[in-house]
Amino acid sequence: MKTYFNIRYEFDRGRVHQSIDERVNQPGADYICVADGVILNTANRNSDYMAVVNGGMFSICDSSYVPLYIKWIYGERLEQYCGSEIFRDVVAGGKHRMIFLGTQQPILDGLKENLTLMNPAVESMKFVELPFRNVEEFDYPAIARMIEQDGAEIIWIALGAPKQEIFMSMLKPHLSHGVMIAVGAAFKFYSGVDTNRAPQWMVKHHLEFVHRLSQEPRKQARRCFDIIRTLPGLLYQEWRVKMNGKNN
């Protein structure tokens, strides 16, 4: 695990899954953030949110550009690990009982149907729609009781960033067990109801943002503008970190 652009990343996929397996066998709960360009940008403009992002086990890198930036600055070759990929890998792995929280019921219904084809055990797992409200207004003790009565070890959260990361940080103190993972659009990708992920050739050539722009132009254009505005300062800051030998 290393810190880049002020975020604690784990790029090693094997270590990600080993850490999850180890954590669910220990008392207490924790969470993993799936840090895309939006989270990177938002966290570096909001210290409270940065504390939330770095307050869990680690973040995985859901940005194809961050590995490029790291290669330019440090010469290291690292790979993106998308939220949709870790979601697929853990669900298909079939090691843990899971619960799925967030988004709208039609998406949850489609998600359950498709994931059951991937892992038949999903048929007996809970898919719970959370009400639309401010993140401070959820009844966290009640949500925690529901999760613990279910016995879920992996708690998937899909509320959109930055809400879902704050949600995990506020739910954590009420849970005695489990690992929460915020996967954002992965519920939509696997539901067959809403947004589909970009074709693999676009992902490979770092053009997934173009696909997202075509799907949600107003929302994604605003996000892209914020990222472009913040990026030069972040790159310069990280270059200074390298020159000062403070990366670890």
C-alpha atoms as one frame of an Amber mdcrd trajectory, in Angstrom:
protein
   0.000   0.000   0.000   1.311   3.453  -0.930   0.062   7.018  -0.866  -0.257
   8.869  -4.162  -1.990  12.221  -4.574  -2.705  12.061  -0.810  -4.817   8.872
  -1.106  -3.760   5.507   0.362  -4.038   3.061  -2.546  -3.707  -0.711  -2.705
  -2.949  -1.680  -6.316  -2.130  -5.347  -5.732  -5.337  -7.260  -6.493  -4.214
 -10.324  -4.606  -3.495  -8.229  -1.548  -6.893  -6.520  -1.844  -8.721  -9.835
  -1.621  -6.408 -11.215   1.044  -7.067  -8.114   3.155 -10.828  -8.527   2.758
 -10.677 -12.204   3.757  -8.548 -11.386   6.796 -10.707  -8.455   7.898 -14.042
 -10.309   7.851 -12.538 -12.833  10.258 -11.666 -10.143  12.801 -13.932  -8.235
  15.193 -15.072  -4.785  14.142 -16.042  -3.372  10.763 -14.140  -1.428   8.138
 -14.549  -0.120   4.599 -12.840   0.199   1.224 -13.225   3.179  -1.085 -13.173
   2.816  -4.859 -11.391   6.021  -5.828 -12.039   7.315  -9.333 -11.063  10.711
 -10.702 -14.069  12.369  -9.063 -13.114  11.112  -5.607  -9.466  12.049  -6.161
 -10.476  15.551  -7.155 -13.099  16.043  -4.434 -10.912  14.683  -1.640  -8.051
  16.990  -2.567 -10.366  19.976  -2.352 -12.065  18.938   0.894  -9.959  17.845
   3.861 -12.936  16.366   5.724 -13.751  14.138   2.775 -10.083  13.197   2.416
 -10.171  12.014   6.035 -13.179   9.846   5.173 -11.507   8.355   2.092  -8.345
   7.555   4.049 -10.258   6.454   7.139 -10.932   2.948   5.847  -8.672   0.011
   5.030  -7.434   1.566   1.778  -8.727   2.686  -1.614  -8.528   0.783  -4.860
  -7.855   2.782  -8.012 -10.890   3.169 -10.268  -9.138   5.624 -12.573  -7.203
   4.645 -15.679  -5.362   7.971 -15.532  -3.866   7.716 -12.042  -1.562   4.812
 -13.078  -0.458   6.941 -16.045   0.335   9.885 -13.763   2.272   7.582 -11.407
   4.247   6.176 -14.357   5.093   9.682 -15.572   6.217  10.871 -12.151   7.710
   7.748 -10.538   8.304   5.349 -13.434   6.213   2.687 -11.686   3.835   0.436
 -13.635   0.540  -0.009 -11.797  -2.927  -1.051 -12.950  -6.435   0.244 -12.448
  -8.867  -1.938 -10.489 -12.407  -0.779 -11.274 -15.299  -0.898  -8.855 -17.210
  -3.039 -11.337 -14.274  -5.479 -11.414 -13.877  -5.931  -7.664 -17.655  -6.255
  -7.456 -17.629  -9.026 -10.055 -14.635 -10.771  -8.507 -16.011 -10.876  -4.965
 -19.536 -11.864  -6.022 -18.315 -14.597  -8.368 -15.798 -15.814  -5.795 -18.651
 -16.956  -3.563 -16.646 -16.841  -0.317 -18.857 -14.503   1.669 -22.459 -13.737
   2.487 -23.278 -10.285   1.115 -25.924  -7.585   1.371 -26.591  -4.930  -1.289
 -27.699  -1.454  -0.169 -28.765   1.597  -2.160 -30.192   2.776  -5.500 -33.740
   2.139  -6.791 -35.731  -1.086  -6.568 -35.874  -1.809 -10.343 -32.066  -1.708
 -10.438 -31.847  -3.947  -7.371 -34.287  -6.428  -8.922 -32.284  -6.622 -12.158
 -29.057  -6.823 -10.193 -30.250  -9.778  -8.129 -31.385 -11.649 -11.217 -28.077
 -11.182 -13.025 -25.829 -11.822 -10.035 -27.689 -15.043  -9.251 -26.556 -16.332
 -12.635 -22.990 -15.526 -11.578 -23.346 -16.978  -8.073 -26.515 -18.973  -7.217
 -26.068 -18.235  -3.491 -27.015 -14.604  -4.206 -30.651 -15.734  -4.488 -30.891
 -15.880  -0.685 -29.164 -12.536  -0.066 -30.811  -9.194   0.709 -31.105  -6.272
  -1.733 -32.281  -3.213   0.155 -33.352   0.107  -1.336 -32.264   3.008   0.855
 -34.481   6.102   1.043 -33.350   9.269  -0.701 -32.147  11.578   2.065 -29.143
  13.513   3.277 -26.325  11.298   4.482 -26.682  12.641   8.042 -30.337  11.600
   8.194 -30.017   7.815   7.865 -30.893   5.668  10.870 -27.469   4.063  11.176
 -28.195   1.951  14.275 -31.221   0.418  12.520 -29.261  -0.258   9.320 -26.499
  -1.884  11.351 -29.010  -4.102  13.176 -30.461  -5.233   9.852 -27.006  -6.102
   8.511 -25.968  -7.993  11.615 -29.223  -9.923  11.814 -28.605 -10.954   8.208
 -25.065 -12.096   8.949 -23.560 -10.393   5.889 -19.774 -10.184   5.786 -19.540
  -7.950   2.715 -21.770  -4.863   2.571 -22.014  -3.334  -0.903 -23.016   0.342
  -0.977 -24.209   2.251  -4.053 -25.230   5.816  -3.266 -22.842   7.760  -5.500
 -19.752   9.712  -4.453 -19.157  11.475  -2.124 -22.303  10.333  -0.297 -21.498
   6.625  -0.221 -18.051   7.089   1.333 -19.453   9.334   4.071 -22.254   6.801
   4.601 -19.707   4.029   5.222 -17.733   6.157   7.669 -20.913   6.934   9.628
 -22.163   3.338   9.604 -18.807   1.842  10.657 -19.067   2.640  14.398 -22.430
   0.852  14.590 -21.228  -2.417  13.036 -19.410  -5.159  14.935 -18.448  -7.124
  11.831 -17.956  -6.896   8.079 -16.301  -4.990   5.251 -18.195  -2.276   3.389
 -17.270  -1.485  -0.218 -18.728   1.484  -2.123 -19.068   0.612  -5.793 -21.206
   3.433  -7.194 -22.296   2.620 -10.729 -21.510  -1.110 -10.511 -25.100  -1.823
  -9.449 -26.267  -0.176 -12.655 -23.695  -1.954 -14.806 -24.769  -5.394 -13.627
 -28.509  -4.737 -13.354 -29.113  -4.570 -17.100 -31.527  -1.733 -16.342 -29.474
   1.431 -16.541 -25.986   2.615 -17.518 -23.694   0.147 -19.276 -19.933   0.328
 -18.955 -17.854   1.563 -21.883 -16.580  -1.016 -24.392 -13.281  -2.599 -23.425
 -11.387  -0.855 -26.226 -12.412   2.522 -24.788 -11.337   1.473 -21.301  -7.988
   0.231 -22.657  -7.317   3.555 -24.400  -8.376   5.701 -21.414 -11.541   6.907
 -23.140 -14.148   5.690 -20.670 -14.898   9.303 -19.729 -16.123   9.873 -23.314
 -18.653   7.067 -22.894 -19.793   8.483 -19.568 -20.165  11.923 -21.126 -22.446
  10.446 -23.764 -24.545   8.723 -21.080 -24.848  11.621 -18.619 -23.571  14.754
 -20.406 -24.583  17.412 -17.888 -23.371  15.555 -14.790 -20.131  14.256 -16.325
 -19.196  17.526 -18.035 -19.247  19.292 -14.676 -17.111  16.563 -13.138 -14.610
  16.650 -16.009 -14.292  20.426 -15.689 -13.546  20.153 -11.958 -10.944  17.437
 -12.548  -9.182  19.409 -15.305  -9.132  22.495 -13.103  -7.553  20.638 -10.168
  -5.204  18.296 -12.050  -2.209  20.589 -12.787  -1.833  21.452  -9.108  -2.098
  17.791  -8.088   0.555  16.715 -10.597   2.909  19.455  -9.438   2.301  18.598
  -5.798   3.044  14.914  -6.411   6.196  15.792  -8.343   7.334  17.784  -5.287
   6.586  14.764  -3.087   8.833  12.655  -5.296  11.622  15.240  -5.282  11.457
  15.404  -1.481  11.444  11.608  -1.176   8.297  11.558   0.979   6.233   8.972
  -0.890   5.769   5.734   1.042
